[in-house]
PDB file of C-alpha atoms in Angstrom:
ATOM      1  CA  MET A   4    -116.705 -19.777  71.764  1.00  0.00           C
ATOM      2  CA  LYS A   5    -118.560 -22.746  70.235  1.00  0.00           C
ATOM      3  CA  LEU A   6    -115.813 -25.157  69.277  1.00  0.00           C
ATOM      4  CA  ARG A   7    -117.957 -28.264  69.553  1.00  0.00           C
ATOM      5  CA  HIS A   8    -120.278 -27.200  66.736  1.00  0.00           C
ATOM      6  CA  GLY A   9    -119.571 -26.638  63.081  1.00  0.00           C
ATOM      7  CA  LEU A  10    -116.088 -28.130  62.844  1.00  0.00           C
ATOM      8  CA  ALA A  11    -117.083 -30.094  59.756  1.00  0.00           C
ATOM      9  CA  ALA A  12    -117.834 -26.869  57.894  1.00  0.00           C
ATOM     10  CA  LEU A  13    -114.224 -25.795  58.157  1.00  0.00           C
ATOM     11  CA  THR A  14    -112.809 -28.012  55.423  1.00  0.00           C
ATOM     12  CA  ALA A  15    -114.105 -25.948  52.506  1.00  0.00           C
ATOM     13  CA  ALA A  16    -113.464 -22.689  54.337  1.00  0.00           C
ATOM     14  CA  ALA A  17    -109.894 -23.718  55.081  1.00  0.00           C
ATOM     15  CA  LEU A  18    -109.311 -24.516  51.395  1.00  0.00           C
ATOM     16  CA  ILE A  19    -110.674 -21.148  50.298  1.00  0.00           C
ATOM     17  CA  ALA A  20    -108.558 -19.339  52.888  1.00  0.00           C
ATOM     18  CA  SER A  21    -105.480 -21.257  51.787  1.00  0.00           C
ATOM     19  CA  LEU A  22    -106.038 -20.347  48.125  1.00  0.00           C
ATOM     20  CA  ALA A  23    -106.645 -16.724  49.044  1.00  0.00           C
ATOM     21  CA  ALA A  24    -103.434 -16.597  51.044  1.00  0.00           C
ATOM     22  CA  CYS A  25    -101.462 -18.041  48.135  1.00  0.00           C
ATOM     23  CA  ALA A  26    -102.896 -15.382  45.820  1.00  0.00           C
ATOM     24  CA  GLY A  27    -102.050 -12.479  48.103  1.00  0.00           C
ATOM     25  CA  ASP A  28    -100.625  -9.220  46.767  1.00  0.00           C
ATOM     26  CA  PRO A  29     -96.780  -9.467  46.895  1.00  0.00           C
ATOM     27  CA  THR A  30     -96.582  -5.782  47.740  1.00  0.00           C
ATOM     28  CA  GLY A  31     -98.798  -6.189  50.825  1.00  0.00           C
ATOM     29  CA  PRO A  32     -98.092  -7.709  54.244  1.00  0.00           C
ATOM     30  CA  THR A  33     -96.332 -10.725  52.721  1.00  0.00           C
ATOM     31  CA  ALA A  34     -93.650  -8.469  51.312  1.00  0.00           C
ATOM     32  CA  GLU A  35     -93.108  -6.932  54.745  1.00  0.00           C
ATOM     33  CA  ALA A  36     -92.661 -10.406  56.235  1.00  0.00           C
ATOM     34  CA  GLY A  37     -90.084 -11.193  53.566  1.00  0.00           C
ATOM     35  CA  SER A  38     -90.009 -14.158  51.213  1.00  0.00           C
ATOM     36  CA  ASP A  39     -89.282 -16.718  53.934  1.00  0.00           C
ATOM     37  CA  THR A  40     -92.072 -18.734  55.449  1.00  0.00           C
ATOM     38  CA  ILE A  41     -92.453 -18.425  59.220  1.00  0.00           C
ATOM     39  CA  VAL A  42     -92.055 -21.848  60.813  1.00  0.00           C
ATOM     40  CA  VAL A  43     -94.173 -22.247  63.944  1.00  0.00           C
ATOM     41  CA  GLY A  44     -93.099 -25.029  66.284  1.00  0.00           C
ATOM     42  CA  SER A  45     -94.877 -26.913  69.038  1.00  0.00           C
ATOM     43  CA  ALA A  46     -94.027 -29.164  71.942  1.00  0.00           C
ATOM     44  CA  ALA A  47     -95.310 -32.734  72.056  1.00  0.00           C
ATOM     45  CA  PHE A  48     -98.715 -32.163  73.644  1.00  0.00           C
ATOM     46  CA  GLY A  49    -102.120 -31.161  72.351  1.00  0.00           C
ATOM     47  CA  GLU A  50    -102.419 -27.631  73.691  1.00  0.00           C
ATOM     48  CA  SER A  51     -99.049 -26.637  72.247  1.00  0.00           C
ATOM     49  CA  GLU A  52    -100.011 -28.111  68.866  1.00  0.00           C
ATOM     50  CA  ILE A  53    -103.293 -26.171  68.843  1.00  0.00           C
ATOM     51  CA  LEU A  54    -101.567 -22.912  69.773  1.00  0.00           C
ATOM     52  CA  ALA A  55     -98.984 -23.404  67.027  1.00  0.00           C
ATOM     53  CA  GLU A  56    -101.789 -23.925  64.510  1.00  0.00           C
ATOM     54  CA  ILE A  57    -103.564 -20.811  65.826  1.00  0.00           C
ATOM     55  CA  TYR A  58    -100.435 -18.717  65.311  1.00  0.00           C
ATOM     56  CA  ALA A  59     -99.844 -20.148  61.831  1.00  0.00           C
ATOM     57  CA  GLY A  60    -103.495 -19.786  60.836  1.00  0.00           C
ATOM     58  CA  ALA A  61    -103.669 -16.175  62.000  1.00  0.00           C
ATOM     59  CA  LEU A  62    -100.529 -15.308  60.044  1.00  0.00           C
ATOM     60  CA  LYS A  63    -101.766 -17.024  56.870  1.00  0.00           C
ATOM     61  CA  ALA A  64    -105.110 -15.236  57.172  1.00  0.00           C
ATOM     62  CA  GLN A  65    -103.150 -11.993  56.776  1.00  0.00           C
ATOM     63  CA  SER A  66    -101.176 -13.311  53.768  1.00  0.00           C
ATOM     64  CA  ILE A  67     -98.035 -14.010  55.785  1.00  0.00           C
ATOM     65  CA  PRO A  68     -96.633 -17.399  54.695  1.00  0.00           C
ATOM     66  CA  ALA A  69     -96.473 -19.778  57.640  1.00  0.00           C
ATOM     67  CA  THR A  70     -96.188 -23.481  58.307  1.00  0.00           C
ATOM     68  CA  THR A  71     -96.010 -25.672  61.397  1.00  0.00           C
ATOM     69  CA  LYS A  72     -93.404 -28.066  62.741  1.00  0.00           C
ATOM     70  CA  LEU A  73     -95.161 -29.957  65.512  1.00  0.00           C
ATOM     71  CA  ASP A  74     -94.102 -32.244  68.365  1.00  0.00           C
ATOM     72  CA  ILE A  75     -90.486 -31.111  68.560  1.00  0.00           C
ATOM     73  CA  GLY A  76     -90.071 -32.371  72.105  1.00  0.00           C
ATOM     74  CA  ALA A  77     -88.975 -30.930  75.432  1.00  0.00           C
ATOM     75  CA  ARG A  78     -88.054 -27.299  76.047  1.00  0.00           C
ATOM     76  CA  GLU A  79     -84.330 -27.970  75.673  1.00  0.00           C
ATOM     77  CA  ALA A  80     -84.945 -29.276  72.149  1.00  0.00           C
ATOM     78  CA  TYR A  81     -87.304 -26.613  70.885  1.00  0.00           C
ATOM     79  CA  ILE A  82     -85.421 -23.666  72.367  1.00  0.00           C
ATOM     80  CA  GLY A  83     -82.437 -24.987  70.441  1.00  0.00           C
ATOM     81  CA  ALA A  84     -84.559 -25.107  67.290  1.00  0.00           C
ATOM     82  CA  VAL A  85     -85.610 -21.474  67.708  1.00  0.00           C
ATOM     83  CA  ARG A  86     -82.047 -20.392  68.416  1.00  0.00           C
ATOM     84  CA  ASP A  87     -80.595 -22.205  65.389  1.00  0.00           C
ATOM     85  CA  GLY A  88     -83.290 -20.822  63.057  1.00  0.00           C
ATOM     86  CA  SER A  89     -85.015 -24.086  62.128  1.00  0.00           C
ATOM     87  CA  VAL A  90     -88.082 -22.707  63.937  1.00  0.00           C
ATOM     88  CA  ASP A  91     -89.063 -19.028  63.989  1.00  0.00           C
ATOM     89  CA  LEU A  92     -91.980 -18.890  66.403  1.00  0.00           C
ATOM     90  CA  PHE A  93     -93.184 -20.926  69.363  1.00  0.00           C
ATOM     91  CA  PRO A  94     -96.122 -20.748  71.796  1.00  0.00           C
ATOM     92  CA  GLU A  95     -94.578 -20.606  75.254  1.00  0.00           C
ATOM     93  CA  TYR A  96     -95.564 -20.102  78.897  1.00  0.00           C
ATOM     94  CA  THR A  97     -94.127 -17.132  80.756  1.00  0.00           C
ATOM     95  CA  GLY A  98     -93.216 -18.707  84.094  1.00  0.00           C
ATOM     96  CA  ASN A  99     -91.626 -21.859  82.712  1.00  0.00           C
ATOM     97  CA  LEU A 100     -89.682 -19.918  80.097  1.00  0.00           C
ATOM     98  CA  LEU A 101     -88.376 -17.588  82.798  1.00  0.00           C
ATOM     99  CA  GLN A 102     -87.315 -20.565  84.935  1.00  0.00           C
ATOM    100  CA  TYR A 103     -85.528 -22.069  81.934  1.00  0.00           C
ATOM    101  CA  PHE A 104     -83.377 -18.996  81.366  1.00  0.00           C
ATOM    102  CA  ASP A 105     -83.101 -18.037  85.054  1.00  0.00           C
ATOM    103  CA  PRO A 106     -83.572 -20.942  87.493  1.00  0.00           C
ATOM    104  CA  THR A 107     -83.145 -18.531  90.413  1.00  0.00           C
ATOM    105  CA  ALA A 108     -86.057 -16.283  89.361  1.00  0.00           C
ATOM    106  CA  THR A 109     -88.599 -15.567  92.100  1.00  0.00           C
ATOM    107  CA  ALA A 110     -91.221 -13.511  90.209  1.00  0.00           C
ATOM    108  CA  THR A 111     -94.725 -15.002  90.348  1.00  0.00           C
ATOM    109  CA  ALA A 112     -97.213 -12.246  89.361  1.00  0.00           C
ATOM    110  CA  PRO A 113     -98.035 -12.088  85.623  1.00  0.00           C
ATOM    111  CA  ASP A 114     -96.536  -8.658  84.874  1.00  0.00           C
ATOM    112  CA  GLU A 115     -93.473  -9.305  87.029  1.00  0.00           C
ATOM    113  CA  VAL A 116     -92.799 -12.611  85.299  1.00  0.00           C
ATOM    114  CA  VAL A 117     -92.958 -11.019  81.836  1.00  0.00           C
ATOM    115  CA  GLU A 118     -90.638  -8.173  82.820  1.00  0.00           C
ATOM    116  CA  ALA A 119     -88.144 -10.583  84.370  1.00  0.00           C
ATOM    117  CA  LEU A 120     -88.337 -12.785  81.278  1.00  0.00           C
ATOM    118  CA  LYS A 121     -87.494  -9.913  78.955  1.00  0.00           C
ATOM    119  CA  GLU A 122     -84.387  -9.208  81.028  1.00  0.00           C
ATOM    120  CA  VAL A 123     -82.948 -12.720  80.668  1.00  0.00           C
ATOM    121  CA  LEU A 124     -83.833 -13.640  77.071  1.00  0.00           C
ATOM    122  CA  PRO A 125     -80.846 -14.044  74.729  1.00  0.00           C
ATOM    123  CA  ASP A 126     -80.414 -11.197  72.235  1.00  0.00           C
ATOM    124  CA  ALA A 127     -81.564 -13.351  69.311  1.00  0.00           C
ATOM    125  CA  LEU A 128     -84.950 -14.082  70.935  1.00  0.00           C
ATOM    126  CA  ASP A 129     -87.947 -11.904  71.774  1.00  0.00           C
ATOM    127  CA  VAL A 130     -91.349 -12.359  73.341  1.00  0.00           C
ATOM    128  CA  LEU A 131     -94.449 -10.497  72.186  1.00  0.00           C
ATOM    129  CA  GLU A 132     -97.638  -9.605  74.055  1.00  0.00           C
ATOM    130  CA  PRO A 133     -98.769 -12.318  76.490  1.00  0.00           C
ATOM    131  CA  ALA A 134    -102.301 -13.668  76.477  1.00  0.00           C
ATOM    132  CA  PRO A 135    -104.483 -13.418  79.582  1.00  0.00           C
ATOM    133  CA  GLY A 136    -104.931 -17.188  79.259  1.00  0.00           C
ATOM    134  CA  GLN A 137    -102.777 -19.344  81.505  1.00  0.00           C
ATOM    135  CA  ASP A 138    -102.049 -23.053  81.815  1.00  0.00           C
ATOM    136  CA  LYS A 139    -100.130 -23.504  85.030  1.00  0.00           C
ATOM    137  CA  ASP A 140     -99.235 -26.193  87.504  1.00  0.00           C
ATOM    138  CA  SER A 141    -101.952 -26.915  90.037  1.00  0.00           C
ATOM    139  CA  LEU A 142    -102.266 -29.298  92.971  1.00  0.00           C
ATOM    140  CA  ASN A 143    -105.361 -31.479  92.770  1.00  0.00           C
ATOM    141  CA  VAL A 144    -107.078 -33.970  95.068  1.00  0.00           C
ATOM    142  CA  THR A 145    -110.148 -36.148  94.689  1.00  0.00           C
ATOM    143  CA  SER A 146    -113.408 -34.648  95.910  1.00  0.00           C
ATOM    144  CA  ARG A 147    -113.632 -37.399  98.521  1.00  0.00           C
ATOM    145  CA  PHE A 148    -110.151 -36.666  99.886  1.00  0.00           C
ATOM    146  CA  ALA A 149    -110.952 -32.940  99.955  1.00  0.00           C
ATOM    147  CA  ALA A 150    -114.166 -33.527 101.912  1.00  0.00           C
ATOM    148  CA  GLU A 151    -112.578 -35.948 104.370  1.00  0.00           C
ATOM    149  CA  ASN A 152    -109.725 -33.550 105.141  1.00  0.00           C
ATOM    150  CA  HIS A 153    -111.574 -30.223 104.767  1.00  0.00           C
ATOM    151  CA  LEU A 154    -109.283 -29.051 101.974  1.00  0.00           C
ATOM    152  CA  SER A 155    -109.655 -25.946  99.858  1.00  0.00           C
ATOM    153  CA  SER A 156    -106.088 -24.634  99.551  1.00  0.00           C
ATOM    154  CA  ILE A 157    -102.517 -25.893  99.422  1.00  0.00           C
ATOM    155  CA  GLU A 158    -102.087 -24.456 102.899  1.00  0.00           C
ATOM    156  CA  ASP A 159    -104.611 -26.979 104.241  1.00  0.00           C
ATOM    157  CA  LEU A 160    -102.424 -29.887 103.120  1.00  0.00           C
ATOM    158  CA  VAL A 161     -99.646 -28.991 105.548  1.00  0.00           C
ATOM    159  CA  ALA A 162    -101.531 -30.589 108.449  1.00  0.00           C
ATOM    160  CA  ILE A 163    -101.657 -33.995 106.715  1.00  0.00           C
ATOM    161  CA  THR A 164     -98.885 -36.338 107.846  1.00  0.00           C
ATOM    162  CA  GLY A 165     -97.334 -38.751 105.363  1.00  0.00           C
ATOM    163  CA  LEU A 166     -98.622 -36.807 102.362  1.00  0.00           C
ATOM    164  CA  LYS A 167     -98.082 -38.608  99.047  1.00  0.00           C
ATOM    165  CA  LEU A 168     -97.695 -36.432  95.942  1.00  0.00           C
ATOM    166  CA  ALA A 169     -97.271 -37.260  92.249  1.00  0.00           C
ATOM    167  CA  GLY A 170     -95.809 -35.054  89.543  1.00  0.00           C
ATOM    168  CA  ASN A 171     -93.326 -34.792  86.705  1.00  0.00           C
ATOM    169  CA  PRO A 172     -89.722 -35.651  87.671  1.00  0.00           C
ATOM    170  CA  GLU A 173     -88.660 -31.992  87.638  1.00  0.00           C
ATOM    171  CA  PHE A 174     -91.267 -31.150  90.288  1.00  0.00           C
ATOM    172  CA  LYS A 175     -88.929 -32.706  92.854  1.00  0.00           C
ATOM    173  CA  THR A 176     -86.171 -30.145  92.317  1.00  0.00           C
ATOM    174  CA  ARG A 177     -87.588 -27.031  90.653  1.00  0.00           C
ATOM    175  CA  ALA A 178     -88.269 -23.906  92.677  1.00  0.00           C
ATOM    176  CA  PHE A 179     -92.038 -24.164  92.194  1.00  0.00           C
ATOM    177  CA  GLY A 180     -92.100 -27.847  93.202  1.00  0.00           C
ATOM    178  CA  LEU A 181     -91.184 -29.580  96.447  1.00  0.00           C
ATOM    179  CA  PRO A 182     -88.513 -27.003  97.393  1.00  0.00           C
ATOM    180  CA  GLY A 183     -91.125 -24.254  97.026  1.00  0.00           C
ATOM    181  CA  MET A 184     -93.715 -26.198  99.002  1.00  0.00           C
ATOM    182  CA  GLU A 185     -91.198 -26.513 101.825  1.00  0.00           C
ATOM    183  CA  ARG A 186     -89.983 -22.918 101.648  1.00  0.00           C
ATOM    184  CA  ILE A 187     -93.288 -21.133 101.072  1.00  0.00           C
ATOM    185  CA  TYR A 188     -95.822 -23.337 102.845  1.00  0.00           C
ATOM    186  CA  GLY A 189     -93.686 -25.222 105.368  1.00  0.00           C
ATOM    187  CA  PHE A 190     -94.215 -28.772 104.114  1.00  0.00           C
ATOM    188  CA  GLN A 191     -92.047 -31.536 105.564  1.00  0.00           C
ATOM    189  CA  ASP A 192     -91.510 -35.200 104.691  1.00  0.00           C
ATOM    190  CA  VAL A 193     -93.646 -35.298 101.552  1.00  0.00           C
ATOM    191  CA  SER A 194     -93.411 -38.640  99.747  1.00  0.00           C
ATOM    192  CA  PHE A 195     -92.926 -37.938  96.035  1.00  0.00           C
ATOM    193  CA  THR A 196     -93.847 -40.246  93.148  1.00  0.00           C
ATOM    194  CA  SER A 197     -92.326 -39.313  89.788  1.00  0.00           C
ATOM    195  CA  ILE A 198     -94.654 -39.844  86.802  1.00  0.00           C
ATOM    196  CA  SER A 199     -93.471 -38.594  83.416  1.00  0.00           C
ATOM    197  CA  ASP A 200     -96.767 -37.852  81.693  1.00  0.00           C
ATOM    198  CA  GLY A 201     -97.375 -34.177  82.436  1.00  0.00           C
ATOM    199  CA  GLY A 202    -100.380 -34.833  84.637  1.00  0.00           C
ATOM    200  CA  GLY A 203    -101.829 -37.280  82.132  1.00  0.00           C
ATOM    201  CA  PRO A 204    -103.555 -40.674  82.446  1.00  0.00           C
ATOM    202  CA  ALA A 205    -100.918 -42.333  84.638  1.00  0.00           C
ATOM    203  CA  THR A 206    -100.938 -39.423  87.075  1.00  0.00           C
ATOM    204  CA  LEU A 207    -104.732 -39.399  87.115  1.00  0.00           C
ATOM    205  CA  LYS A 208    -104.840 -43.149  87.800  1.00  0.00           C
ATOM    206  CA  ALA A 209    -102.380 -42.801  90.683  1.00  0.00           C
ATOM    207  CA  LEU A 210    -104.569 -40.089  92.202  1.00  0.00           C
ATOM    208  CA  THR A 211    -108.000 -41.639  91.728  1.00  0.00           C
ATOM    209  CA  SER A 212    -106.812 -45.082  92.872  1.00  0.00           C
ATOM    210  CA  GLY A 213    -105.457 -43.655  96.113  1.00  0.00           C
ATOM    211  CA  LYS A 214    -101.823 -44.466  95.365  1.00  0.00           C
ATOM    212  CA  VAL A 215    -101.121 -40.775  95.980  1.00  0.00           C
ATOM    213  CA  ASP A 216    -103.081 -38.095  97.830  1.00  0.00           C
ATOM    214  CA  VAL A 217    -102.365 -35.110  95.606  1.00  0.00           C
ATOM    215  CA  ALA A 218    -101.138 -34.620  92.051  1.00  0.00           C
ATOM    216  CA  ASP A 219     -99.601 -31.805  90.049  1.00  0.00           C
ATOM    217  CA  ILE A 220    -101.774 -31.440  86.929  1.00  0.00           C
ATOM    218  CA  TYR A 221    -101.774 -28.579  84.430  1.00  0.00           C
ATOM    219  CA  SER A 222    -104.733 -26.347  85.141  1.00  0.00           C
ATOM    220  CA  THR A 223    -106.418 -26.560  81.717  1.00  0.00           C
ATOM    221  CA  THR A 224    -106.382 -30.371  81.601  1.00  0.00           C
ATOM    222  CA  PRO A 225    -109.929 -31.624  80.855  1.00  0.00           C
ATOM    223  CA  SER A 226    -109.576 -34.583  83.236  1.00  0.00           C
ATOM    224  CA  ILE A 227    -109.748 -32.219  86.229  1.00  0.00           C
ATOM    225  CA  SER A 228    -113.410 -31.415  85.627  1.00  0.00           C
ATOM    226  CA  GLN A 229    -114.226 -34.773  84.044  1.00  0.00           C
ATOM    227  CA  ASN A 230    -113.154 -36.570  87.235  1.00  0.00           C
ATOM    228  CA  HIS A 231    -114.538 -33.956  89.629  1.00  0.00           C
ATOM    229  CA  LEU A 232    -111.110 -33.233  91.072  1.00  0.00           C
ATOM    230  CA  VAL A 233    -110.639 -30.342  93.470  1.00  0.00           C
ATOM    231  CA  THR A 234    -107.944 -27.862  92.458  1.00  0.00           C
ATOM    232  CA  LEU A 235    -106.474 -26.383  95.619  1.00  0.00           C
ATOM    233  CA  ASP A 236    -106.098 -22.615  95.874  1.00  0.00           C
ATOM    234  CA  ASP A 237    -102.552 -21.247  95.948  1.00  0.00           C
ATOM    235  CA  PRO A 238    -102.810 -18.194  98.254  1.00  0.00           C
ATOM    236  CA  LYS A 239     -99.030 -17.764  98.580  1.00  0.00           C
ATOM    237  CA  ASP A 240     -98.291 -17.981  94.838  1.00  0.00           C
ATOM    238  CA  LEU A 241     -96.170 -21.117  94.841  1.00  0.00           C
ATOM    239  CA  PHE A 242     -96.819 -21.442  91.120  1.00  0.00           C
ATOM    240  CA  ALA A 243     -95.649 -18.573  88.952  1.00  0.00           C
ATOM    241  CA  ALA A 244     -97.916 -17.109  86.292  1.00  0.00           C
ATOM    242  CA  GLN A 245     -97.921 -19.158  83.091  1.00  0.00           C
ATOM    243  CA  ASN A 246     -99.494 -16.874  80.509  1.00  0.00           C
ATOM    244  CA  VAL A 247     -99.289 -18.077  76.918  1.00  0.00           C
ATOM    245  CA  ILE A 248     -96.763 -15.916  75.082  1.00  0.00           C
ATOM    246  CA  PRO A 249     -95.258 -15.964  71.563  1.00  0.00           C
ATOM    247  CA  LEU A 250     -91.517 -16.660  71.608  1.00  0.00           C
ATOM    248  CA  ILE A 251     -90.009 -15.464  68.333  1.00  0.00           C
ATOM    249  CA  ARG A 252     -86.628 -15.090  66.724  1.00  0.00           C
ATOM    250  CA  ALA A 253     -85.790 -11.388  66.659  1.00  0.00           C
ATOM    251  CA  ASP A 254     -84.982 -11.415  62.944  1.00  0.00           C
ATOM    252  CA  ALA A 255     -88.380 -12.973  62.121  1.00  0.00           C
ATOM    253  CA  ARG A 256     -90.264  -9.998  63.547  1.00  0.00           C
ATOM    254  CA  THR A 257     -92.035  -7.358  61.496  1.00  0.00           C
ATOM    255  CA  SER A 258     -94.692  -4.882  62.548  1.00  0.00           C
ATOM    256  CA  LYS A 259     -97.284  -6.993  60.698  1.00  0.00           C
ATOM    257  CA  VAL A 260     -96.231 -10.234  62.365  1.00  0.00           C
ATOM    258  CA  ASP A 261     -96.214  -8.542  65.767  1.00  0.00           C
ATOM    259  CA  SER A 262     -99.671  -7.084  65.175  1.00  0.00           C
ATOM    260  CA  VAL A 263    -101.202 -10.397  64.103  1.00  0.00           C
ATOM    261  CA  LEU A 264     -99.802 -12.321  67.060  1.00  0.00           C
ATOM    262  CA  SER A 265    -100.743  -9.593  69.524  1.00  0.00           C
ATOM    263  CA  ALA A 266    -104.328  -9.767  68.236  1.00  0.00           C
ATOM    264  CA  VAL A 267    -104.330 -13.503  68.953  1.00  0.00           C
ATOM    265  CA  SER A 268    -102.955 -12.985  72.453  1.00  0.00           C
ATOM    266  CA  ALA A 269    -105.526 -10.314  73.245  1.00  0.00           C
ATOM    267  CA  GLN A 270    -108.394 -12.780  72.770  1.00  0.00           C
ATOM    268  CA  LEU A 271    -106.931 -16.007  74.167  1.00  0.00           C
ATOM    269  CA  THR A 272    -108.348 -16.678  77.645  1.00  0.00           C
ATOM    270  CA  THR A 273    -107.918 -19.487  80.165  1.00  0.00           C
ATOM    271  CA  ASP A 274    -111.480 -20.619  79.437  1.00  0.00           C
ATOM    272  CA  ASP A 275    -110.548 -20.789  75.753  1.00  0.00           C
ATOM    273  CA  LEU A 276    -107.568 -23.016  76.536  1.00  0.00           C
ATOM    274  CA  LEU A 277    -109.739 -25.375  78.545  1.00  0.00           C
ATOM    275  CA  GLU A 278    -112.363 -25.594  75.795  1.00  0.00           C
ATOM    276  CA  LEU A 279    -109.734 -26.051  73.093  1.00  0.00           C
ATOM    277  CA  ASN A 280    -108.292 -28.970  75.050  1.00  0.00           C
ATOM    278  CA  GLU A 281    -111.714 -30.494  75.717  1.00  0.00           C
ATOM    279  CA  THR A 282    -112.609 -30.300  72.030  1.00  0.00           C
ATOM    280  CA  PHE A 283    -109.280 -31.785  70.962  1.00  0.00           C
ATOM    281  CA  ALA A 284    -109.742 -34.694  73.381  1.00  0.00           C
ATOM    282  CA  GLY A 285    -113.426 -35.198  72.516  1.00  0.00           C
ATOM    283  CA  ASP A 286    -115.108 -38.119  70.803  1.00  0.00           C
ATOM    284  CA  ASP A 287    -114.743 -36.573  67.331  1.00  0.00           C
ATOM    285  CA  LYS A 288    -110.940 -36.345  67.723  1.00  0.00           C
ATOM    286  CA  PRO A 289    -110.524 -33.307  65.437  1.00  0.00           C
ATOM    287  CA  SER A 290    -107.014 -32.349  64.368  1.00  0.00           C
ATOM    288  CA  ALA A 291    -105.196 -29.500  66.091  1.00  0.00           C
ATOM    289  CA  GLU A 292    -105.445 -27.554  62.818  1.00  0.00           C
ATOM    290  CA  ARG A 293    -109.245 -27.869  62.703  1.00  0.00           C
ATOM    291  CA  VAL A 294    -109.651 -26.896  66.354  1.00  0.00           C
ATOM    292  CA  ALA A 295    -107.406 -23.880  65.789  1.00  0.00           C
ATOM    293  CA  ALA A 296    -109.248 -22.857  62.613  1.00  0.00           C
ATOM    294  CA  HIS A 297    -112.573 -22.850  64.428  1.00  0.00           C
ATOM    295  CA  TRP A 298    -111.194 -20.682  67.255  1.00  0.00           C
ATOM    296  CA  LEU A 299    -109.735 -18.224  64.739  1.00  0.00           C
ATOM    297  CA  LYS A 300    -113.055 -17.995  62.897  1.00  0.00           C
ATOM    298  CA  ASP A 301    -115.025 -17.523  66.124  1.00  0.00           C
ATOM    299  CA  ASN A 302    -112.729 -14.684  67.136  1.00  0.00           C
ATOM    300  CA  GLY A 303    -112.683 -12.879  63.791  1.00  0.00           C
ATOM    301  CA  LEU A 304    -109.042 -13.681  63.104  1.00  0.00           C
ATOM    302  CA  ALA A 305    -109.520 -15.754  59.957  1.00  0.00           C
TER     303      ALA A 305
END
């Protein structure tokens, strides 16, 4: 994938593709999808916006009318939007979606998480094929702290007394957070700092300044590599698999829609997610739609 090159050439191509989609044969795939436009939602962060634009762009490339409704908010808000029909399709993450519908779930392996998820979804909702690409929680330390304490895995942190950890507020109570660290790895007396930015700039500043020793940061966040952080291995699977997966209203599905979205999932890797995020956060500041369009073109999906 070469997202950093050729983004400027997409403007004319996007216009042509849009006109072609509007002129599609009404007896073709558009007819199968029905007359309604599929509304693709996103949460309020860059990766979710890009994935929503990828889904919408892939559908439109096959003459299925689609539009996006971005930055809906937290999971509670956008699940409600999918359930009430104001949104038809949403890029989700398998482990977090499972925890939302079943807080007691213990599955961590990718296939197990998907199977468990299918069992607890409400009847009006479905998930399609998951992508191999994941964006999951990860515990990170500075390279200096890792070297000083001989750290390579979460297990190595247990020996550190007075450990200071930063993460989203929910990390304190969710099964994969502090309770899981205590249950699975045997941590005790961890000092927790709540920072509500999803592993963003405030969390990074707390970590690099030494205010905390370790931080929960999503694994495809560009700042991990940009700041030479060390992501600690998770040998006991504290963090469940978080494969990207299309969440869709059951009555919005057709064989054509399913096929298009499954083709997207088949090609979306973790490396792709990281590069998409790096491009989106780069100096050029391209829109989520442009970043998505370039990925679709590179992968023969538009």
